[in-house]
Amino acid sequence: MAKVTKVAKRASLALATLALIAVAGVIGFLGVGQMGPGAAAEAALAGSEKVEVTWLDQRTVVFAPADGIKSQRGLVFYQGAKVEATAYAPLLAALAEDGWTCVTADAPLNFAMTDADAAARLIPRINGVSRWYVGGHSFGGFVSAQYAAAHADQVEGLVLLGSYANANLRNSGLNVITIHGANDLVCSQEKFEADLPNLPASAHVLQLQGGNHAQFGDYGPQQSDGQATLSAEEQVAQTAAFINASAA
């Protein structure tokens, strides 16, 4: 019996060691190649005559229409993997100019899965918004789709940028907006099209000609991405306009 106990203890120790190695590996992977905000994002974070920028805490930024205008529509936005949430400031500020209140779901390690339920925590903190969307870029879009599928009775819609939903949303009643850059090689055209059947038939779909994966944010070029023939400013402007029109 003592021999069996020793074997069991050694097996447990070995499994625990492997688990620690795996966790350390994930943390190490996420710690390499982090992508921060560029100059355009830093400028958008300063706010403007049309956009009021406030920090709910050290990680959460709110972009809202200035001059006391109250938004009816809100968006909790999940960042792409390894991308700082503030890198999406140009897009979120553009939406705020159109009357949205946008909140960054800034996850630990810049990995949306570490705070997948961020929307449930953030939405109650914003007053006056009656129509909530969740959404995100790349892996953040995937996580937001999972959240929307589980909370379809609490949010109006879903915004996917260079992303996809593998959850079945066909009968969810959600207003789904999905935008894919024609030159995006990170979220391939094949992957994008393969998951379209998961979306409602009423989904708003835009193939952004000349757009790529990285230019939905402002964090510089991304490895394995295609070359954009559309300027970053134009990609943001077309994205914001399509989201705004599709949610009207």
PDB file of C-alpha atoms in Angstrom:
ATOM      1  CA  MET A   1       0.000   0.000   0.000  1.00  0.00           C
ATOM      2  CA  ALA A   2       2.872   2.367   0.883  1.00  0.00           C
ATOM      3  CA  LYS A   3       4.438   1.731  -2.543  1.00  0.00           C
ATOM      4  CA  VAL A   4       1.171   2.544  -4.316  1.00  0.00           C
ATOM      5  CA  THR A   5       0.840   5.742  -2.287  1.00  0.00           C
ATOM      6  CA  LYS A   6       4.356   6.828  -3.289  1.00  0.00           C
ATOM      7  CA  VAL A   7       3.577   6.176  -6.951  1.00  0.00           C
ATOM      8  CA  ALA A   8       0.354   8.185  -6.675  1.00  0.00           C
ATOM      9  CA  LYS A   9       2.184  11.075  -5.020  1.00  0.00           C
ATOM     10  CA  ARG A  10       4.855  11.058  -7.711  1.00  0.00           C
ATOM     11  CA  ALA A  11       2.176  11.017 -10.423  1.00  0.00           C
ATOM     12  CA  SER A  12       0.359  13.924  -8.784  1.00  0.00           C
ATOM     13  CA  LEU A  13       3.606  15.875  -8.492  1.00  0.00           C
ATOM     14  CA  ALA A  14       4.421  15.208 -12.135  1.00  0.00           C
ATOM     15  CA  LEU A  15       0.967  16.377 -13.253  1.00  0.00           C
ATOM     16  CA  ALA A  16       1.230  19.505 -11.120  1.00  0.00           C
ATOM     17  CA  THR A  17       4.651  20.251 -12.602  1.00  0.00           C
ATOM     18  CA  LEU A  18       3.328  19.824 -16.137  1.00  0.00           C
ATOM     19  CA  ALA A  19       0.408  22.111 -15.344  1.00  0.00           C
ATOM     20  CA  LEU A  20       2.768  24.794 -14.034  1.00  0.00           C
ATOM     21  CA  ILE A  21       4.944  24.468 -17.130  1.00  0.00           C
ATOM     22  CA  ALA A  22       1.872  24.812 -19.349  1.00  0.00           C
ATOM     23  CA  VAL A  23       0.673  27.917 -17.475  1.00  0.00           C
ATOM     24  CA  ALA A  24       4.148  29.429 -17.595  1.00  0.00           C
ATOM     25  CA  GLY A  25       4.296  28.710 -21.313  1.00  0.00           C
ATOM     26  CA  VAL A  26       0.999  30.466 -21.951  1.00  0.00           C
ATOM     27  CA  ILE A  27       2.044  33.483 -19.868  1.00  0.00           C
ATOM     28  CA  GLY A  28       5.383  33.562 -21.655  1.00  0.00           C
ATOM     29  CA  PHE A  29       3.693  33.410 -25.055  1.00  0.00           C
ATOM     30  CA  LEU A  30       1.309  36.221 -24.168  1.00  0.00           C
ATOM     31  CA  GLY A  31       4.121  38.317 -22.781  1.00  0.00           C
ATOM     32  CA  VAL A  32       6.012  38.360 -26.084  1.00  0.00           C
ATOM     33  CA  GLY A  33       5.124  40.661 -28.944  1.00  0.00           C
ATOM     34  CA  GLN A  34       2.604  42.859 -27.136  1.00  0.00           C
ATOM     35  CA  MET A  35       1.259  45.600 -29.416  1.00  0.00           C
ATOM     36  CA  GLY A  36       0.585  49.056 -27.992  1.00  0.00           C
ATOM     37  CA  PRO A  37      -1.194  52.140 -29.313  1.00  0.00           C
ATOM     38  CA  GLY A  38       0.325  54.207 -32.102  1.00  0.00           C
ATOM     39  CA  ALA A  39       0.273  57.964 -32.588  1.00  0.00           C
ATOM     40  CA  ALA A  40      -3.284  58.062 -33.968  1.00  0.00           C
ATOM     41  CA  ALA A  41      -4.579  56.117 -30.966  1.00  0.00           C
ATOM     42  CA  GLU A  42      -2.732  58.351 -28.514  1.00  0.00           C
ATOM     43  CA  ALA A  43      -4.281  61.398 -30.173  1.00  0.00           C
ATOM     44  CA  ALA A  44      -7.781  59.878 -30.006  1.00  0.00           C
ATOM     45  CA  LEU A  45      -7.287  59.123 -26.309  1.00  0.00           C
ATOM     46  CA  ALA A  46      -6.884  62.837 -25.671  1.00  0.00           C
ATOM     47  CA  GLY A  47     -10.489  63.427 -26.703  1.00  0.00           C
ATOM     48  CA  SER A  48     -11.831  66.235 -28.863  1.00  0.00           C
ATOM     49  CA  GLU A  49     -14.624  68.774 -29.163  1.00  0.00           C
ATOM     50  CA  LYS A  50     -16.903  65.936 -30.281  1.00  0.00           C
ATOM     51  CA  VAL A  51     -15.658  63.072 -28.085  1.00  0.00           C
ATOM     52  CA  GLU A  52     -15.296  62.914 -24.319  1.00  0.00           C
ATOM     53  CA  VAL A  53     -12.759  60.359 -23.076  1.00  0.00           C
ATOM     54  CA  THR A  54     -12.848  59.200 -19.459  1.00  0.00           C
ATOM     55  CA  TRP A  55     -11.215  56.374 -17.516  1.00  0.00           C
ATOM     56  CA  LEU A  56     -13.461  54.253 -15.312  1.00  0.00           C
ATOM     57  CA  ASP A  57     -10.352  52.749 -13.761  1.00  0.00           C
ATOM     58  CA  GLN A  58      -6.716  52.184 -14.738  1.00  0.00           C
ATOM     59  CA  ARG A  59      -7.686  49.820 -17.567  1.00  0.00           C
ATOM     60  CA  THR A  60     -11.157  50.842 -18.746  1.00  0.00           C
ATOM     61  CA  VAL A  61     -11.658  53.748 -21.156  1.00  0.00           C
ATOM     62  CA  VAL A  62     -15.021  55.241 -22.133  1.00  0.00           C
ATOM     63  CA  PHE A  63     -15.531  57.168 -25.385  1.00  0.00           C
ATOM     64  CA  ALA A  64     -18.779  59.159 -25.422  1.00  0.00           C
ATOM     65  CA  PRO A  65     -20.316  62.050 -27.354  1.00  0.00           C
ATOM     66  CA  ALA A  66     -19.250  65.392 -25.896  1.00  0.00           C
ATOM     67  CA  ASP A  67     -21.444  68.351 -24.953  1.00  0.00           C
ATOM     68  CA  GLY A  68     -23.710  66.286 -22.716  1.00  0.00           C
ATOM     69  CA  ILE A  69     -25.341  64.353 -25.560  1.00  0.00           C
ATOM     70  CA  LYS A  70     -26.710  61.083 -24.207  1.00  0.00           C
ATOM     71  CA  SER A  71     -26.085  57.907 -26.160  1.00  0.00           C
ATOM     72  CA  GLN A  72     -28.772  55.322 -26.685  1.00  0.00           C
ATOM     73  CA  ARG A  73     -26.339  52.827 -28.185  1.00  0.00           C
ATOM     74  CA  GLY A  74     -23.344  51.376 -26.395  1.00  0.00           C
ATOM     75  CA  LEU A  75     -20.528  49.010 -27.362  1.00  0.00           C
ATOM     76  CA  VAL A  76     -18.291  46.960 -25.076  1.00  0.00           C
ATOM     77  CA  PHE A  77     -15.227  46.214 -27.197  1.00  0.00           C
ATOM     78  CA  TYR A  78     -12.878  43.236 -26.677  1.00  0.00           C
ATOM     79  CA  GLN A  79      -9.318  43.643 -27.964  1.00  0.00           C
ATOM     80  CA  GLY A  80      -7.404  41.280 -30.227  1.00  0.00           C
ATOM     81  CA  ALA A  81      -4.819  38.963 -28.694  1.00  0.00           C
ATOM     82  CA  LYS A  82      -1.698  40.763 -27.460  1.00  0.00           C
ATOM     83  CA  VAL A  83      -3.116  44.149 -28.487  1.00  0.00           C
ATOM     84  CA  GLU A  84      -3.569  46.873 -25.880  1.00  0.00           C
ATOM     85  CA  ALA A  85      -7.208  47.963 -25.806  1.00  0.00           C
ATOM     86  CA  THR A  86      -6.261  51.614 -26.221  1.00  0.00           C
ATOM     87  CA  ALA A  87      -4.988  50.817 -29.738  1.00  0.00           C
ATOM     88  CA  TYR A  88      -8.629  50.821 -30.878  1.00  0.00           C
ATOM     89  CA  ALA A  89      -9.144  54.427 -29.766  1.00  0.00           C
ATOM     90  CA  PRO A  90      -9.469  55.845 -33.332  1.00  0.00           C
ATOM     91  CA  LEU A  91     -12.372  53.508 -34.152  1.00  0.00           C
ATOM     92  CA  LEU A  92     -14.107  53.905 -30.794  1.00  0.00           C
ATOM     93  CA  ALA A  93     -13.761  57.686 -30.987  1.00  0.00           C
ATOM     94  CA  ALA A  94     -15.225  57.662 -34.508  1.00  0.00           C
ATOM     95  CA  LEU A  95     -18.234  55.717 -33.214  1.00  0.00           C
ATOM     96  CA  ALA A  96     -18.589  58.168 -30.322  1.00  0.00           C
ATOM     97  CA  GLU A  97     -18.822  60.984 -32.872  1.00  0.00           C
ATOM     98  CA  ASP A  98     -21.792  59.075 -34.329  1.00  0.00           C
ATOM     99  CA  GLY A  99     -23.500  58.973 -30.934  1.00  0.00           C
ATOM    100  CA  TRP A 100     -22.198  55.739 -29.414  1.00  0.00           C
ATOM    101  CA  THR A 101     -20.786  55.195 -25.947  1.00  0.00           C
ATOM    102  CA  CYS A 102     -17.872  52.774 -26.321  1.00  0.00           C
ATOM    103  CA  VAL A 103     -16.137  50.981 -23.464  1.00  0.00           C
ATOM    104  CA  THR A 104     -12.890  49.026 -23.674  1.00  0.00           C
ATOM    105  CA  ALA A 105     -12.977  45.545 -22.163  1.00  0.00           C
ATOM    106  CA  ASP A 106      -9.269  45.659 -21.360  1.00  0.00           C
ATOM    107  CA  ALA A 107      -8.387  42.107 -20.319  1.00  0.00           C
ATOM    108  CA  PRO A 108      -5.374  40.961 -18.278  1.00  0.00           C
ATOM    109  CA  LEU A 109      -2.394  39.981 -20.453  1.00  0.00           C
ATOM    110  CA  ASN A 110      -4.245  41.633 -23.383  1.00  0.00           C
ATOM    111  CA  PHE A 111      -6.013  38.316 -23.935  1.00  0.00           C
ATOM    112  CA  ALA A 112      -9.808  38.600 -24.021  1.00  0.00           C
ATOM    113  CA  MET A 113     -10.434  35.100 -22.683  1.00  0.00           C
ATOM    114  CA  THR A 114      -8.973  36.134 -19.318  1.00  0.00           C
ATOM    115  CA  ASP A 115     -11.997  38.427 -18.805  1.00  0.00           C
ATOM    116  CA  ALA A 116     -14.612  36.956 -21.124  1.00  0.00           C
ATOM    117  CA  ASP A 117     -17.511  38.274 -19.021  1.00  0.00           C
ATOM    118  CA  ALA A 118     -16.209  41.848 -18.948  1.00  0.00           C
ATOM    119  CA  ALA A 119     -19.432  43.157 -20.514  1.00  0.00           C
ATOM    120  CA  ALA A 120     -21.489  41.913 -17.557  1.00  0.00           C
ATOM    121  CA  ARG A 121     -19.263  43.946 -15.248  1.00  0.00           C
ATOM    122  CA  LEU A 122     -19.011  47.079 -17.387  1.00  0.00           C
ATOM    123  CA  ILE A 123     -22.550  47.589 -18.715  1.00  0.00           C
ATOM    124  CA  PRO A 124     -24.092  48.341 -15.284  1.00  0.00           C
ATOM    125  CA  ARG A 125     -21.467  51.063 -14.748  1.00  0.00           C
ATOM    126  CA  ILE A 126     -22.646  53.137 -17.738  1.00  0.00           C
ATOM    127  CA  ASN A 127     -25.808  55.196 -17.295  1.00  0.00           C
ATOM    128  CA  GLY A 128     -28.249  56.173 -20.008  1.00  0.00           C
ATOM    129  CA  VAL A 129     -27.466  53.544 -22.643  1.00  0.00           C
ATOM    130  CA  SER A 130     -30.506  51.466 -23.595  1.00  0.00           C
ATOM    131  CA  ARG A 131     -29.184  49.487 -26.577  1.00  0.00           C
ATOM    132  CA  TRP A 132     -26.024  47.504 -25.887  1.00  0.00           C
ATOM    133  CA  TYR A 133     -23.752  45.747 -28.343  1.00  0.00           C
ATOM    134  CA  VAL A 134     -20.684  43.666 -27.641  1.00  0.00           C
ATOM    135  CA  GLY A 135     -17.945  43.158 -30.159  1.00  0.00           C
ATOM    136  CA  GLY A 136     -14.278  42.891 -30.812  1.00  0.00           C
ATOM    137  CA  HIS A 137     -11.385  42.447 -33.160  1.00  0.00           C
ATOM    138  CA  SER A 138      -9.765  39.144 -34.099  1.00  0.00           C
ATOM    139  CA  PHE A 139      -9.733  36.844 -31.032  1.00  0.00           C
ATOM    140  CA  GLY A 140     -11.617  39.525 -29.109  1.00  0.00           C
ATOM    141  CA  GLY A 141     -14.447  39.178 -31.610  1.00  0.00           C
ATOM    142  CA  PHE A 142     -14.515  35.437 -31.083  1.00  0.00           C
ATOM    143  CA  VAL A 143     -14.801  35.945 -27.292  1.00  0.00           C
ATOM    144  CA  SER A 144     -17.493  38.611 -27.683  1.00  0.00           C
ATOM    145  CA  ALA A 145     -19.485  36.229 -29.889  1.00  0.00           C
ATOM    146  CA  GLN A 146     -19.386  33.638 -27.132  1.00  0.00           C
ATOM    147  CA  TYR A 147     -20.634  36.256 -24.682  1.00  0.00           C
ATOM    148  CA  ALA A 148     -23.419  37.373 -27.041  1.00  0.00           C
ATOM    149  CA  ALA A 149     -24.563  33.790 -27.557  1.00  0.00           C
ATOM    150  CA  ALA A 150     -24.863  33.310 -23.797  1.00  0.00           C
ATOM    151  CA  HIS A 151     -26.542  36.698 -23.176  1.00  0.00           C
ATOM    152  CA  ALA A 152     -28.683  37.199 -26.273  1.00  0.00           C
ATOM    153  CA  ASP A 153     -31.541  38.380 -24.074  1.00  0.00           C
ATOM    154  CA  GLN A 154     -29.396  41.162 -22.597  1.00  0.00           C
ATOM    155  CA  VAL A 155     -27.640  42.683 -25.616  1.00  0.00           C
ATOM    156  CA  GLU A 156     -29.027  43.925 -28.906  1.00  0.00           C
ATOM    157  CA  GLY A 157     -26.197  42.985 -31.192  1.00  0.00           C
ATOM    158  CA  LEU A 158     -22.684  41.837 -31.981  1.00  0.00           C
ATOM    159  CA  VAL A 159     -19.861  43.524 -33.914  1.00  0.00           C
ATOM    160  CA  LEU A 160     -17.112  41.339 -35.425  1.00  0.00           C
ATOM    161  CA  LEU A 161     -14.008  42.885 -37.003  1.00  0.00           C
ATOM    162  CA  GLY A 162     -11.562  40.559 -38.749  1.00  0.00           C
ATOM    163  CA  SER A 163     -13.139  37.794 -36.713  1.00  0.00           C
ATOM    164  CA  TYR A 164     -15.756  35.064 -36.690  1.00  0.00           C
ATOM    165  CA  ALA A 165     -18.302  33.316 -34.482  1.00  0.00           C
ATOM    166  CA  ASN A 166     -18.200  29.570 -34.002  1.00  0.00           C
ATOM    167  CA  ALA A 167     -21.227  29.761 -31.680  1.00  0.00           C
ATOM    168  CA  ASN A 168     -24.626  29.140 -33.280  1.00  0.00           C
ATOM    169  CA  LEU A 169     -26.257  32.568 -33.467  1.00  0.00           C
ATOM    170  CA  ARG A 170     -28.680  31.803 -36.301  1.00  0.00           C
ATOM    171  CA  ASN A 171     -31.807  32.053 -34.143  1.00  0.00           C
ATOM    172  CA  SER A 172     -30.397  34.384 -31.494  1.00  0.00           C
ATOM    173  CA  GLY A 173     -32.339  37.468 -32.611  1.00  0.00           C
ATOM    174  CA  LEU A 174     -29.111  39.482 -32.428  1.00  0.00           C
ATOM    175  CA  ASN A 175     -28.274  42.230 -34.874  1.00  0.00           C
ATOM    176  CA  VAL A 176     -24.896  40.957 -36.090  1.00  0.00           C
ATOM    177  CA  ILE A 177     -22.442  43.192 -37.940  1.00  0.00           C
ATOM    178  CA  THR A 178     -19.315  41.594 -39.377  1.00  0.00           C
ATOM    179  CA  ILE A 179     -16.547  43.319 -41.332  1.00  0.00           C
ATOM    180  CA  HIS A 180     -13.598  41.585 -42.969  1.00  0.00           C
ATOM    181  CA  GLY A 181     -10.689  43.188 -44.806  1.00  0.00           C
ATOM    182  CA  ALA A 182     -10.241  41.760 -48.293  1.00  0.00           C
ATOM    183  CA  ASN A 183      -6.454  41.742 -47.720  1.00  0.00           C
ATOM    184  CA  ASP A 184      -6.686  40.165 -44.251  1.00  0.00           C
ATOM    185  CA  LEU A 185      -4.419  37.111 -44.122  1.00  0.00           C
ATOM    186  CA  VAL A 186      -4.591  36.633 -40.322  1.00  0.00           C
ATOM    187  CA  CYS A 187      -8.303  35.809 -40.284  1.00  0.00           C
ATOM    188  CA  SER A 188      -8.358  34.169 -43.688  1.00  0.00           C
ATOM    189  CA  GLN A 189     -11.155  34.576 -46.196  1.00  0.00           C
ATOM    190  CA  GLU A 190     -11.761  30.821 -45.988  1.00  0.00           C
ATOM    191  CA  LYS A 191     -12.177  30.912 -42.185  1.00  0.00           C
ATOM    192  CA  PHE A 192     -14.370  33.990 -42.385  1.00  0.00           C
ATOM    193  CA  GLU A 193     -16.700  32.430 -44.966  1.00  0.00           C
ATOM    194  CA  ALA A 194     -16.752  29.038 -43.235  1.00  0.00           C
ATOM    195  CA  ASP A 195     -18.309  30.551 -40.110  1.00  0.00           C
ATOM    196  CA  LEU A 196     -20.829  32.845 -41.791  1.00  0.00           C
ATOM    197  CA  PRO A 197     -23.534  30.124 -41.560  1.00  0.00           C
ATOM    198  CA  ASN A 198     -23.380  30.540 -37.759  1.00  0.00           C
ATOM    199  CA  LEU A 199     -24.772  34.064 -38.112  1.00  0.00           C
ATOM    200  CA  PRO A 200     -28.419  35.092 -38.552  1.00  0.00           C
ATOM    201  CA  ALA A 201     -29.639  35.412 -42.122  1.00  0.00           C
ATOM    202  CA  SER A 202     -30.155  39.112 -41.371  1.00  0.00           C
ATOM    203  CA  ALA A 203     -26.486  39.690 -40.513  1.00  0.00           C
ATOM    204  CA  HIS A 204     -24.847  42.771 -42.019  1.00  0.00           C
ATOM    205  CA  VAL A 205     -21.684  41.663 -43.834  1.00  0.00           C
ATOM    206  CA  LEU A 206     -19.041  43.952 -45.342  1.00  0.00           C
ATOM    207  CA  GLN A 207     -16.023  42.850 -47.347  1.00  0.00           C
ATOM    208  CA  LEU A 208     -13.775  45.872 -46.941  1.00  0.00           C
ATOM    209  CA  GLN A 209     -11.871  46.232 -50.199  1.00  0.00           C
ATOM    210  CA  GLY A 210      -8.226  47.128 -49.587  1.00  0.00           C
ATOM    211  CA  GLY A 211      -8.494  46.640 -45.830  1.00  0.00           C
ATOM    212  CA  ASN A 212      -6.346  44.248 -43.836  1.00  0.00           C
ATOM    213  CA  HIS A 213      -6.368  42.778 -40.318  1.00  0.00           C
ATOM    214  CA  ALA A 214      -4.269  45.227 -38.316  1.00  0.00           C
ATOM    215  CA  GLN A 215      -5.827  48.481 -39.470  1.00  0.00           C
ATOM    216  CA  PHE A 216      -8.996  47.986 -37.432  1.00  0.00           C
ATOM    217  CA  GLY A 217      -6.705  49.172 -34.639  1.00  0.00           C
ATOM    218  CA  ASP A 218      -3.633  51.372 -34.474  1.00  0.00           C
ATOM    219  CA  TYR A 219      -0.842  49.130 -33.246  1.00  0.00           C
ATOM    220  CA  GLY A 220       1.395  48.828 -36.282  1.00  0.00           C
ATOM    221  CA  PRO A 221       1.804  45.994 -38.798  1.00  0.00           C
ATOM    222  CA  GLN A 222       0.970  42.443 -37.747  1.00  0.00           C
ATOM    223  CA  GLN A 223       2.940  39.360 -38.641  1.00  0.00           C
ATOM    224  CA  SER A 224       1.437  37.282 -41.476  1.00  0.00           C
ATOM    225  CA  ASP A 225      -1.056  40.010 -42.361  1.00  0.00           C
ATOM    226  CA  GLY A 226      -1.717  41.163 -45.913  1.00  0.00           C
ATOM    227  CA  GLN A 227      -0.707  44.558 -47.223  1.00  0.00           C
ATOM    228  CA  ALA A 228      -3.509  47.114 -47.063  1.00  0.00           C
ATOM    229  CA  THR A 229      -4.186  49.290 -50.087  1.00  0.00           C
ATOM    230  CA  LEU A 230      -6.624  51.348 -48.041  1.00  0.00           C
ATOM    231  CA  SER A 231      -5.281  53.940 -45.605  1.00  0.00           C
ATOM    232  CA  ALA A 232      -5.714  53.253 -41.905  1.00  0.00           C
ATOM    233  CA  GLU A 233      -7.862  56.378 -41.576  1.00  0.00           C
ATOM    234  CA  GLU A 234     -10.160  55.265 -44.393  1.00  0.00           C
ATOM    235  CA  GLN A 235     -10.463  51.736 -43.002  1.00  0.00           C
ATOM    236  CA  VAL A 236     -11.543  53.148 -39.630  1.00  0.00           C
ATOM    237  CA  ALA A 237     -13.945  55.603 -41.274  1.00  0.00           C
ATOM    238  CA  GLN A 238     -15.609  52.938 -43.444  1.00  0.00           C
ATOM    239  CA  THR A 239     -15.814  50.529 -40.511  1.00  0.00           C
ATOM    240  CA  ALA A 240     -17.452  53.093 -38.222  1.00  0.00           C
ATOM    241  CA  ALA A 241     -19.891  54.176 -40.951  1.00  0.00           C
ATOM    242  CA  PHE A 242     -20.974  50.601 -41.654  1.00  0.00           C
ATOM    243  CA  ILE A 243     -21.446  49.788 -37.958  1.00  0.00           C
ATOM    244  CA  ASN A 244     -23.441  52.956 -37.433  1.00  0.00           C
ATOM    245  CA  ALA A 245     -25.689  52.390 -40.456  1.00  0.00           C
ATOM    246  CA  SER A 246     -26.244  48.715 -39.636  1.00  0.00           C
ATOM    247  CA  ALA A 247     -27.305  49.465 -36.057  1.00  0.00           C
ATOM    248  CA  ALA A 248     -29.690  52.286 -36.960  1.00  0.00           C
TER     249      ALA A 248
END
